[in-house]
Coordinates of C-alpha atoms and ligand atoms in Angstrom, one line a residue:
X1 CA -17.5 15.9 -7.1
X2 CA -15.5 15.1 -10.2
X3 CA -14.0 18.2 -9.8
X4 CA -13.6 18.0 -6.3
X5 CA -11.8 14.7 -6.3
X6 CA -9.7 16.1 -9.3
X7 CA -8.3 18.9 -6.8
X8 CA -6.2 16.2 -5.0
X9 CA -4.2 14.4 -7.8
X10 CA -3.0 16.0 -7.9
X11 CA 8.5 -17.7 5.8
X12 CA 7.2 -16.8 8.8
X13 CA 5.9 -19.9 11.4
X14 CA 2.1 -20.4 10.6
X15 CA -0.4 -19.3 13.3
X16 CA -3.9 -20.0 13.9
X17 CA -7.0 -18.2 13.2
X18 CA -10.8 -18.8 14.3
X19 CA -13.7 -16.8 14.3
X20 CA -16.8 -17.7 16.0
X21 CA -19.1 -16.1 18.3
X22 CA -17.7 -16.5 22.4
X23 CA -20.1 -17.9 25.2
X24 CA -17.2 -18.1 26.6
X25 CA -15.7 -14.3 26.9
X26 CA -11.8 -13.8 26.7
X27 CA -11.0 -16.5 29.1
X28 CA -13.2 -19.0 26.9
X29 CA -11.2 -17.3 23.6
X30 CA -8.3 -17.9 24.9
X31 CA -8.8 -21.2 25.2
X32 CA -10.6 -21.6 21.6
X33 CA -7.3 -20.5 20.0
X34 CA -5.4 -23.5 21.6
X35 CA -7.8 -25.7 19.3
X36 CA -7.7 -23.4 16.2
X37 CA -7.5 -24.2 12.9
X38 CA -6.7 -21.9 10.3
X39 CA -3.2 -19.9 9.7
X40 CA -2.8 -15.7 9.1
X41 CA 0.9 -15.2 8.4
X42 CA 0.4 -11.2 9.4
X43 CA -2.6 -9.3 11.5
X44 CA -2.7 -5.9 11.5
X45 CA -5.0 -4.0 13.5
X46 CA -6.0 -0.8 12.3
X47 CA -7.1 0.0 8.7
X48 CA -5.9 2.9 7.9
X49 CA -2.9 4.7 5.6
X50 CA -0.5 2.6 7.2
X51 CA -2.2 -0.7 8.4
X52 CA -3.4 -0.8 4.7
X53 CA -0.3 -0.5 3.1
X54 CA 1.4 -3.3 5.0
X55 CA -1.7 -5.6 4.8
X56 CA -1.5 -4.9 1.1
X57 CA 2.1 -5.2 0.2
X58 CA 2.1 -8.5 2.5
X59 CA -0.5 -10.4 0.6
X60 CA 1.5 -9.5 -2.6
X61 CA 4.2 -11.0 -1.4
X62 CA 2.3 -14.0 -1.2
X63 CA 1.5 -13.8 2.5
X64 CA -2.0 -14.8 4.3
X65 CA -3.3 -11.4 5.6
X66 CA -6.0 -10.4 7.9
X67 CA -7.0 -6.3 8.8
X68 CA -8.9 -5.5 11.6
X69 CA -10.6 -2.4 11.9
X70 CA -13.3 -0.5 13.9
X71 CA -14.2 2.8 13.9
X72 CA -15.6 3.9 17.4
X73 CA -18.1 6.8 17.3
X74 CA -17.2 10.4 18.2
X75 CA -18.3 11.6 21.4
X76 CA -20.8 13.5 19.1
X77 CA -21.9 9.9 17.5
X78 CA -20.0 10.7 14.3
X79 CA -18.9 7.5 12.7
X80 CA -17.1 6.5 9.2
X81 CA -15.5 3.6 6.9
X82 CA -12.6 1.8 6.2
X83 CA -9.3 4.2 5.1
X84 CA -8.8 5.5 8.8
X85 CA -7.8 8.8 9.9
X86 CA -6.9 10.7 6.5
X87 CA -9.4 9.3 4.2
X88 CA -12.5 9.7 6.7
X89 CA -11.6 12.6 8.7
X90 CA -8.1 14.2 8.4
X91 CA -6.2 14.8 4.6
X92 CA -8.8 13.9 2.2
X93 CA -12.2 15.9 3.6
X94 CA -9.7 18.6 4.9
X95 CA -7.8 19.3 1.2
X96 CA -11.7 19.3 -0.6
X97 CA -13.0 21.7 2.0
X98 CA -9.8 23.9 1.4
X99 CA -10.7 24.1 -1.8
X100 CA -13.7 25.0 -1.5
X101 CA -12.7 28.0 0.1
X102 CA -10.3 28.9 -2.3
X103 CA -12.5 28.7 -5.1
X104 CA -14.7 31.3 -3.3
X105 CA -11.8 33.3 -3.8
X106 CA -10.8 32.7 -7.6
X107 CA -14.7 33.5 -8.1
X108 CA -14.4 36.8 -6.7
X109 CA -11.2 37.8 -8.3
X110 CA -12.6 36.3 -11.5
X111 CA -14.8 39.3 -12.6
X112 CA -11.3 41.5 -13.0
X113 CA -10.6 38.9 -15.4
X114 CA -13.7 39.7 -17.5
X115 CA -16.1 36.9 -15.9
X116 CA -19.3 38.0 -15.1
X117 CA -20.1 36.8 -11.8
X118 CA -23.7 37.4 -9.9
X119 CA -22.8 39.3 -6.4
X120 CA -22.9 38.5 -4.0
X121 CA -21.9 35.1 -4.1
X122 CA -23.1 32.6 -1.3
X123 CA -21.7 29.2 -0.5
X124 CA -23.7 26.5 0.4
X125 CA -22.2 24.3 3.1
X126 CA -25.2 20.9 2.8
X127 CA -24.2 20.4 -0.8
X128 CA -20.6 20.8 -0.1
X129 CA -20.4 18.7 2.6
X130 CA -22.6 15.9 0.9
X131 CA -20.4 15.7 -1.8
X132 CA -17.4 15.9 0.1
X133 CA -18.7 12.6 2.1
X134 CA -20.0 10.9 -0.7
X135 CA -16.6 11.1 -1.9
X136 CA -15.6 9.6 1.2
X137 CA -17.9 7.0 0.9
X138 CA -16.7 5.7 -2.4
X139 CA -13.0 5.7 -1.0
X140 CA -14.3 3.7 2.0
X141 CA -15.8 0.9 -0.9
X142 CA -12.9 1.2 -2.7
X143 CA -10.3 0.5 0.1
X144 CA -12.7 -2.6 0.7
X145 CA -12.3 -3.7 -2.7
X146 CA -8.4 -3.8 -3.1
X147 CA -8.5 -6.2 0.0
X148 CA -10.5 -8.7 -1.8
X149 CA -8.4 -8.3 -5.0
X150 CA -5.7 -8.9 -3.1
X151 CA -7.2 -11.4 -0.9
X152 CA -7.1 -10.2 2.2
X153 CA -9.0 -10.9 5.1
X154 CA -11.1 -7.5 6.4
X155 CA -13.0 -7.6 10.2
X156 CA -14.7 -5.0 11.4
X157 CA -14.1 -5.5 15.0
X158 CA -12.4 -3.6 17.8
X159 CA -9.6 -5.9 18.6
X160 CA -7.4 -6.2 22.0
X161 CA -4.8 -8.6 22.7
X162 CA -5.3 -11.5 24.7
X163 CA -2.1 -12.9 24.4
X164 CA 1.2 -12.3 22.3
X165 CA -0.1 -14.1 19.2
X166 CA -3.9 -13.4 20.1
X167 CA -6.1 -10.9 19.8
X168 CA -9.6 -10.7 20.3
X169 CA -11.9 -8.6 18.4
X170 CA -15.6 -7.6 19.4
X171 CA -18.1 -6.5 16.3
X172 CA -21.1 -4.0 17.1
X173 CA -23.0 -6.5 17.6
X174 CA -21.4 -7.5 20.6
X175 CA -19.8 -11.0 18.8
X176 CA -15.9 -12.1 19.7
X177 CA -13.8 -13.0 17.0
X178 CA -10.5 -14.7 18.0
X179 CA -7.7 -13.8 15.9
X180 CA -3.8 -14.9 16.1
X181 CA -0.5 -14.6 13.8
X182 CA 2.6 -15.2 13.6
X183 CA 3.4 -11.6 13.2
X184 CA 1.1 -8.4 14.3
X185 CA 1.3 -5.2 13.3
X186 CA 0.0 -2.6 15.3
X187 CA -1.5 0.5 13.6
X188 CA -4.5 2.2 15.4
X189 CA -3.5 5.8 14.6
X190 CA -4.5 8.3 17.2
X191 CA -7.7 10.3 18.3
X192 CA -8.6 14.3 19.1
X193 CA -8.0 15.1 22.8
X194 CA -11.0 16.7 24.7
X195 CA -10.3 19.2 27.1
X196 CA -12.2 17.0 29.8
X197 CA -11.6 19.3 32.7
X198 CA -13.5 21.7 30.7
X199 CA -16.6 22.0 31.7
X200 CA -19.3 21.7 28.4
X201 CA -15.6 20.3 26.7
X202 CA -17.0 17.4 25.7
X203 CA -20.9 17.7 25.9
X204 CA -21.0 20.9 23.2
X205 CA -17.6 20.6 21.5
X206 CA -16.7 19.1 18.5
X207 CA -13.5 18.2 16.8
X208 CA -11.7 17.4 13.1
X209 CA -13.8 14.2 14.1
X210 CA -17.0 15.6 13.7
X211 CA -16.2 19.0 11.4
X212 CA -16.5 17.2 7.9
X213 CA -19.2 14.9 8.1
X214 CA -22.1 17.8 9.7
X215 CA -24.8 18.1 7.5
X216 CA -25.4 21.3 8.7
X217 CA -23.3 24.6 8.3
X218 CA -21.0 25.0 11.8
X219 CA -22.0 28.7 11.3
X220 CA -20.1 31.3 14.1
X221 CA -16.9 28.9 15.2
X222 CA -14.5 29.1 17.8
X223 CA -11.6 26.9 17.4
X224 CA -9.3 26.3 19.9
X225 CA -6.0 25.5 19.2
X226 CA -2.9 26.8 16.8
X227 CA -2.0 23.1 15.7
X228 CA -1.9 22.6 11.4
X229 CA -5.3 20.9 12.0
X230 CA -6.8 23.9 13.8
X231 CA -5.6 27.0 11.4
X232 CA -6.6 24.4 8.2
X233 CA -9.9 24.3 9.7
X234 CA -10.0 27.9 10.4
X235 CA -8.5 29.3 7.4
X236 CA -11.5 27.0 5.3
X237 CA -14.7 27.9 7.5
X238 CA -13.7 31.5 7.0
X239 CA -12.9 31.0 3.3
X240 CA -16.3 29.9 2.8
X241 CA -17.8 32.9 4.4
X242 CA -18.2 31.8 8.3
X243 CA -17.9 34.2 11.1
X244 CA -14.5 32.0 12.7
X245 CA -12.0 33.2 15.7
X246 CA -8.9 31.1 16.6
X247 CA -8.5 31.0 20.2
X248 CA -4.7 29.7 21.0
X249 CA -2.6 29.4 24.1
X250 CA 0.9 30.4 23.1
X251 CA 2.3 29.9 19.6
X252 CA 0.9 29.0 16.3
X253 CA 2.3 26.1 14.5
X254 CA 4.3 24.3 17.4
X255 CA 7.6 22.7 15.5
X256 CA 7.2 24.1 12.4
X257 CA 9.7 27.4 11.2
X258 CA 8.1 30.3 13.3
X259 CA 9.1 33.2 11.0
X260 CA 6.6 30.9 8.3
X261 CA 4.2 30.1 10.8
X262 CA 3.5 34.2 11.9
X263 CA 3.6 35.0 8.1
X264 CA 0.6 32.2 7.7
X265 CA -1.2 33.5 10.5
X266 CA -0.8 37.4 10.0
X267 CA -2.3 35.9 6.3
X268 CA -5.3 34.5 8.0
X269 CA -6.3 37.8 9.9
X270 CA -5.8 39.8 7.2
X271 CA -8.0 37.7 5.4
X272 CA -10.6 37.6 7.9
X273 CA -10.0 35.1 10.6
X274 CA -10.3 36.8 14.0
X275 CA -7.8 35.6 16.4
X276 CA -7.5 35.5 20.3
X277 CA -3.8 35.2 21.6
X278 CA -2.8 34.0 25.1
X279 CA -6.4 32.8 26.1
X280 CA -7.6 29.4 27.4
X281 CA -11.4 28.6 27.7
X282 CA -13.0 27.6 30.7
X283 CA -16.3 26.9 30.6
X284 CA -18.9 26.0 28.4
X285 CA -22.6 26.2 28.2
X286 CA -25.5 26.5 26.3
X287 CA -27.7 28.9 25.8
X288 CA -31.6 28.6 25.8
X289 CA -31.7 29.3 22.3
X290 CA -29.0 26.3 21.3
X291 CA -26.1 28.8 21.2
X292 CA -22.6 28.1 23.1
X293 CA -21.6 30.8 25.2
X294 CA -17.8 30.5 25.9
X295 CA -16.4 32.4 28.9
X296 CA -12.3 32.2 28.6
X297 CA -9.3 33.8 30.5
X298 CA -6.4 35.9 29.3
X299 CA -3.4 34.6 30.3
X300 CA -1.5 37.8 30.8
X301 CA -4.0 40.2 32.1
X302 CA -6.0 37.0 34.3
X303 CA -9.4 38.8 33.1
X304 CA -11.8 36.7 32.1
X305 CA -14.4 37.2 29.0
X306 CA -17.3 35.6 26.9
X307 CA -18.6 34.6 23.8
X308 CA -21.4 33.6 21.7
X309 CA -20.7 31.0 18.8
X310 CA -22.6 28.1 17.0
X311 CA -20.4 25.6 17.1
X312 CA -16.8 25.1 19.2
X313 CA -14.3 23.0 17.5
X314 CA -11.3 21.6 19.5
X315 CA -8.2 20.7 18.2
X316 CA -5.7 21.0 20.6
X317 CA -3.5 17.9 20.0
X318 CA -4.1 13.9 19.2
X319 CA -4.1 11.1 21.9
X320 CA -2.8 7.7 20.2
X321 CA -5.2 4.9 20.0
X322 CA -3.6 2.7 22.9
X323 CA -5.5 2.3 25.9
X324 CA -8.1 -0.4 24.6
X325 CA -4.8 -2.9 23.2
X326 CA -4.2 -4.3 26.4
X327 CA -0.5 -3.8 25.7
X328 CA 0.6 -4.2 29.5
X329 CA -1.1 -7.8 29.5
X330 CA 1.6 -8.4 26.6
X331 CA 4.6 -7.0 27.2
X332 CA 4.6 -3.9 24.4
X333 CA 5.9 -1.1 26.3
X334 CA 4.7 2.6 25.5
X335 CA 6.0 5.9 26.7
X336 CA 4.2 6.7 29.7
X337 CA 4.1 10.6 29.1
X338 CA 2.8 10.4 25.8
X339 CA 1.2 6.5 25.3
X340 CA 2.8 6.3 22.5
X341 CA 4.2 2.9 21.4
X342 CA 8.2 2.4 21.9
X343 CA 9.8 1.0 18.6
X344 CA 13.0 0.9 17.4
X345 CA 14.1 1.4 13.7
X346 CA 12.8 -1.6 12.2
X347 CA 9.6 -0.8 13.7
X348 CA 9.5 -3.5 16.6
X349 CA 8.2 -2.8 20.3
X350 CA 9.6 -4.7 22.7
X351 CA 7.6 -7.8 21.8
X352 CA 9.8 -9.2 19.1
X353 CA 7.1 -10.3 16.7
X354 CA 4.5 -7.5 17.6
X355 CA 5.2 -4.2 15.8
X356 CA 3.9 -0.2 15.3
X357 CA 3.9 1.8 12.7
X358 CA 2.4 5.5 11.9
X359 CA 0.8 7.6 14.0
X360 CA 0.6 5.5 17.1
X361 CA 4.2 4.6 17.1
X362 CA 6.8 6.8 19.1
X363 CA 8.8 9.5 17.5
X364 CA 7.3 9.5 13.8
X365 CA 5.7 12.3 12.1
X366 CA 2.2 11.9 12.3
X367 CA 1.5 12.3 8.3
X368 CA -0.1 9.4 6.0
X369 CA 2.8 9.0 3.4
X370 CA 5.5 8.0 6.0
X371 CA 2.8 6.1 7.9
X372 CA 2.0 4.0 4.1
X373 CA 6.0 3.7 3.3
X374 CA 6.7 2.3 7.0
X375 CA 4.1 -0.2 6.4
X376 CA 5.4 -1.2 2.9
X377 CA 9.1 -1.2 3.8
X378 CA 7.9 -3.3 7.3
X379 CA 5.8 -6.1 4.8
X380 CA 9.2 -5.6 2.6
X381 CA 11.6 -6.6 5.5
X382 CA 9.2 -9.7 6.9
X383 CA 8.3 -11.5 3.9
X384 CA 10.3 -9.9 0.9
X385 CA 14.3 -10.4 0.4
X386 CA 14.6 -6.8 1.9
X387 CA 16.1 -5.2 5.0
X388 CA 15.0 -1.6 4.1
X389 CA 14.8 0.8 6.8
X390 CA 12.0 3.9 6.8
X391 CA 14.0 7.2 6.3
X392 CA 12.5 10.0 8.5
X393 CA 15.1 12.7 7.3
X394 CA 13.8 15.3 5.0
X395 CA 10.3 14.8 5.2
X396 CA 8.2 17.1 3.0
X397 CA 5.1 18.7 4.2
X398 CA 2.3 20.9 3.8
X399 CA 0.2 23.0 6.1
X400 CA -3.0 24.0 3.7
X401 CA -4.0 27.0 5.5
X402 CA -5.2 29.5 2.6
X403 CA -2.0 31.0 2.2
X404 CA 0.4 27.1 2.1
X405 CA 3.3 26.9 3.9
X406 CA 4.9 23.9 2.8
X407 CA 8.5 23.0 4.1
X408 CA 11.1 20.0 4.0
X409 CA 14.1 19.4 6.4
X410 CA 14.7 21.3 9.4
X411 CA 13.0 24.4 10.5
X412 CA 15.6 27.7 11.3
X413 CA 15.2 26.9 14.8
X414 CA 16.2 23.4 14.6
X415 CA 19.2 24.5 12.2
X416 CA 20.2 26.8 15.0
X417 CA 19.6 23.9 17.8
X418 CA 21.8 21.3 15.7
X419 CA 24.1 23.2 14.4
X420 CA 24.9 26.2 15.8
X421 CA 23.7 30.5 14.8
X422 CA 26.9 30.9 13.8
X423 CA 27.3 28.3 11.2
X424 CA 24.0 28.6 9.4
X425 CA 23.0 31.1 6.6
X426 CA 18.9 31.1 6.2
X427 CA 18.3 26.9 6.7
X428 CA 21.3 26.7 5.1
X429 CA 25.0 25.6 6.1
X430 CA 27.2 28.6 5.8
X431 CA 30.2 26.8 5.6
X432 CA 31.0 25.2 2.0
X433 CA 29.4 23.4 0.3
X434 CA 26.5 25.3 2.1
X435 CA 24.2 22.5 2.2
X436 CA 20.5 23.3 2.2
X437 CA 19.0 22.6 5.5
X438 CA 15.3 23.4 5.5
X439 CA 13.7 24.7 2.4
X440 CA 10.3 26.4 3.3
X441 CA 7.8 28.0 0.8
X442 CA 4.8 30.1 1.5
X443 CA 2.5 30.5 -1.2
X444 CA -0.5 28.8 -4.0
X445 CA 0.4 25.1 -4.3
X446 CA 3.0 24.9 -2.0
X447 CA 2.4 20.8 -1.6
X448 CA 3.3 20.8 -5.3
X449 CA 6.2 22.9 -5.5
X450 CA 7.9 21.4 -2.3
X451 CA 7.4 18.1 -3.5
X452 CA 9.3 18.3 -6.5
X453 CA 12.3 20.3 -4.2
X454 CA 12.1 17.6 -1.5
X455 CA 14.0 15.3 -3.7
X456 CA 16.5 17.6 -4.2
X457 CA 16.6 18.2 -0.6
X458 CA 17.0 14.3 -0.3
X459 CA 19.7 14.4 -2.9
X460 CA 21.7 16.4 -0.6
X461 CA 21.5 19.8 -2.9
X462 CA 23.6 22.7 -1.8
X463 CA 22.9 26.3 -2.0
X464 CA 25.0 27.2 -4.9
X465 CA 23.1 24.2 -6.6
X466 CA 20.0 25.8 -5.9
X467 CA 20.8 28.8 -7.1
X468 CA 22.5 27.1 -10.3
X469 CA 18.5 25.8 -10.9
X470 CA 17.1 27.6 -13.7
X471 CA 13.6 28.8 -12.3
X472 CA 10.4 28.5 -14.7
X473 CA 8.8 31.5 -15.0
X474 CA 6.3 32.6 -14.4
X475 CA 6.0 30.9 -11.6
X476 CA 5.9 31.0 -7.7
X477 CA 8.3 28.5 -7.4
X478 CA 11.0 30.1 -9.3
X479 CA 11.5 32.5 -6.4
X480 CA 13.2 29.5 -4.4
X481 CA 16.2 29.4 -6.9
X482 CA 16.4 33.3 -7.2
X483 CA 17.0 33.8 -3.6
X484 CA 20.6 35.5 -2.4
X485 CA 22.2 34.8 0.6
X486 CA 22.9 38.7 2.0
X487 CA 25.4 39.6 4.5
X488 CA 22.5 39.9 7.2
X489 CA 19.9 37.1 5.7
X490 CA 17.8 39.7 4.2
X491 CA 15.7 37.6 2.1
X492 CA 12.3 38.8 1.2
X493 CA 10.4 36.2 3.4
X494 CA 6.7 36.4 2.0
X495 CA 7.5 34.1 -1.2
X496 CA 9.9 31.6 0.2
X497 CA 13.1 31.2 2.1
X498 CA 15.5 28.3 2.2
Ligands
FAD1 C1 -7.7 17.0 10.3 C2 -6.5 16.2 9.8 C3 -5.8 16.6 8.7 C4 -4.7 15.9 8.3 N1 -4.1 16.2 7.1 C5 -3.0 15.6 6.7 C6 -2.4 15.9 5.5 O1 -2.8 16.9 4.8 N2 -1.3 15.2 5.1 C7 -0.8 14.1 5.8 O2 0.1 13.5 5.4 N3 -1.4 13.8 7.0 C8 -2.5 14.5 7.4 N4 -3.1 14.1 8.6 C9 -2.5 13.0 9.4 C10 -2.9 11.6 8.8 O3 -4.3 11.5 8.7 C11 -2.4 10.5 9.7 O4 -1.0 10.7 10.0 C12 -2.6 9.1 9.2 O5 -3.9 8.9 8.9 C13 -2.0 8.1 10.2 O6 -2.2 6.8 9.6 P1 -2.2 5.5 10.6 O7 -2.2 4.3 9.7 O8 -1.1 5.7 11.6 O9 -3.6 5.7 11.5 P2 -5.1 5.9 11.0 O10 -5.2 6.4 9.6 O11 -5.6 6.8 12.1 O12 -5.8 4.5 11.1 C14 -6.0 3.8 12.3 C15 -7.2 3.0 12.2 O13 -7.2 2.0 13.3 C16 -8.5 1.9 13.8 N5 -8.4 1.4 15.2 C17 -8.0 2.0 16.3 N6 -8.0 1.2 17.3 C18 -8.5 0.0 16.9 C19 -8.7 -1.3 17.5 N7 -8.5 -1.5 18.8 N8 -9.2 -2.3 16.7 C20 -9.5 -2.1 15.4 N9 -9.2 -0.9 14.7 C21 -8.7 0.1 15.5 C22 -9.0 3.4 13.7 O14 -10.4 3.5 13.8 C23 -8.5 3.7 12.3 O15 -9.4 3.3 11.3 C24 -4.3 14.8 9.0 C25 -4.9 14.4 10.2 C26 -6.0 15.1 10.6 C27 -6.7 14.7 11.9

């Protein structure tokens, strides 16, 4: 697991606090906190990447914190720890698994290098998997531990406001805990969306939820969906030898650079994930013998067809974590097509002391680093001498399908949108001093190599400065600053393109 976990280093007014169990119910709470007695200078509720960072920063600025955080169970009963989304089922558990698939491939190229390797090689998904959640584990323990160092107040209870400077929060066991602050910060992250109109959606299927904490191989998948989450899950089950199709509606990679996004897919298929274009499932049973038979349509020709799989993993989209706040009953407003929550720049929903940040708040990118700097710069503007706002401009990312893809700033579609064909050259300005756009590489380590040109990116480099960079060699990344601008954008696509 060592070498596992090595693979990713890579003065506010006072409120009032209690926390007893509730004969009572809400009405009864809400009449408990009237007599409280203790102060909380910040609640947050939700502990994960961002709810964590702003608990944390808060208490060192000398603040009295409190985190609530509850974990309800998969429709399949899978449950986790403390760290939320990435930690437990998203960035962490994704990256390992992803490397275990692409270690299945160094050990089958390694023999050319003179390593003598037993064939066929088998991968084992039980001990993966346990060490991949034992790993987990010790991050969930460790995220427990940097509250109490920093002395701040952890619940595990699923909280809902009962008032504007209330909330009430309800343990497994069924006991109320009444919780109020001066200042709340609201960071419940968001959940996989079940097809419910499905039929066997939600009774057979399983999601990103589920995927890294089975004991058991998923053996023959279907996964439906051409989101990042659903090609990284594909492009790892079939790295580590499972029989996987992608079943997708339209278009892979919604919002990112489509040029990159068919390069990463024609990658996959070449590579042995089988893929079914224009097709939507609709229906879903099982089979006498535990199997899922999957009957879907093609969109263009209206024919239907089936299938026979182990498992069926959904991943068509994420549903914020909204309806159990009781947000009407408050005042925060959400946007009513999405349920997402409406803030503006300094993070605040229309509840001036009630706030959202990450993946439940409206219009950010739903990725843990900009969900942990929100939360720090937010603790930073409320308790701290700071009125820093969160930059969303220029965002680096990474999609860790086997081939990357990783890409900051805008995509060529977006360039053309903003800006206009005419006046862009690749994801670049054409007009001087040719300011680079979007800069998006496809290749091994692409999270580490667009890191490092994200802050030039950030800096505001052009494309002469680019190409003034002296590349190391031999390298992948040095093809970024040997690319040429031609007359017609000729660029050779499969390394990078900027
Ligand atoms: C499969 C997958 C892979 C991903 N990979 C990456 C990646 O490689 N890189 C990247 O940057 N991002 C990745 N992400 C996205 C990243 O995980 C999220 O953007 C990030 O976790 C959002 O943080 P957050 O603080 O907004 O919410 P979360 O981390 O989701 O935390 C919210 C917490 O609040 C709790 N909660 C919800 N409601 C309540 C309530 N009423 N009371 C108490 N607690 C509550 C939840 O249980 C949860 O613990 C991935 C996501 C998925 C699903």
């Amino acid at each position: 697991m060592a070498a596992m976990a090595a693979a990713l280093r890579g003065p506010g007014r006072r409120f009032r606090w209690r926390t007893q169990a509730l004969a009572g119910g809400v009405r009864g709470a809400a009449r408990g906190v009237a007599a409280g007695q203790q102060d909380y200078d910040l609640l947050v509720i939700g502990g994960g990447s961002g709810g964590l960072a702003c608990a944390k920063e808060a208490a060192q600025l000398g603040r009295k914190v409190a985190v609530v955080d509850y974990v309800e169970p998969s429709p399949q009963g899978t449950k986790w720890g403390l760290g939320g989304t990435c930690v437990n089922v998203g960035c962490i558990p994704k990256k390992l698994m992803h490397q275990a698939a692409l270690l299945g491939g160094m050990i089958q190229d390694a023999h050319h290098y003179g390593w003598e390797v037993a064939q066929p090689i088998r991968h084992d998904w039980r001990k993966m998997a346990e060490a991949v959640q034992n790993h987990v584990k010790s991050l969930n323990w460790g995220h427990r531990v940097q509250l109490q160092d920093r002395k701040v107040k952890y619940f595990n209870i699923k909280a809902s406001f009962i008032n504007k400077h209330t909330v009430c929060g309800i343990a497994k066991s069924g006991k109320e805990t009444l919780l109020s602050a001066d200042h709340i910060v609201i960071a419940t992250g968001g959940r996989p969306r079940y097809p419910t109109h499905i039929e066997g959606a939600l009774e057979y299927g399983i999601t990103s939820d589920d995927i890294f904490w089975l004991k058991e191989s998923p053996g023959k998948t279907l996964v439906v969906g051409a989101s990042y989450v659903a090609l990284e899950c594909a492009g790892f089950l079939t790295g580590i030898g499972l029989d996987t199709t992608v079943m997708m509606r339209s278009i892979p990679l919604r919002g990112f650079d489509q040029q990159m996004s068919s390069l990463v897919m024609e990658h996959m298929e070449s590579h042995g994930t089988q893929f079914l274009r224009g097709c939507i499932p609709t229906c879903i049973k099982k089979l006498p013998d535990g199997q899922l038979q999957v009957t879907w349509e093609d969109r263009t020709s209206g024919k239907k067809d089936t299938g026979i799989f182990d498992t069926v993993l959904w991943a068509i989209g994420r549903i914020p974590e909204t309806r159990n706040l009781n947000l009407k009953e408050v005042g925060v407003n959400i946007n009513p097509e999405n349920q997402k929550i409406i803030v503006d720049a300094q993070d605040i929903t229309s509840v001036p002391h009630i706030y959202a940040i990450g993946d439940v708040a409206e219009g950010r990118p739903e990725l843990t680093p900009t969900a942990i700097m929100a939360g720090k710069l937010l603790a930073q503007r409320l308790f701290g001498q700071s009125s820093d706002l969160m930059d969303y401009n220029n965002v680096p990312t990474t999609v860790f399908t086997p081939l990357e893809y990783g890409c900051v700033g805008l995509s060529e579609e977006e360039a053309v949108a903003h800006h206009g064909q005419e006046h862009i050259e690749m994801v670049c300005l054409r007009e001087p001093p040719q300011l680079v756009l979007g800069l998006h590489f496809l290749g091994p380590n692409a999270g580490e190599v667009t890191q490092g040109f994200a802050l030039g990116i950030k800096c505001g480099a052009s494309y002469a400065q680019v190409m003034r960079t002296v590349g190391i060699h031999p390298t992948c990344s040095e093809e970024v600053v040997k690319l040429r601008i031609s007359k017609r954008s000729g660029l050779d696509p499969t390394v990078t393109g900027c």
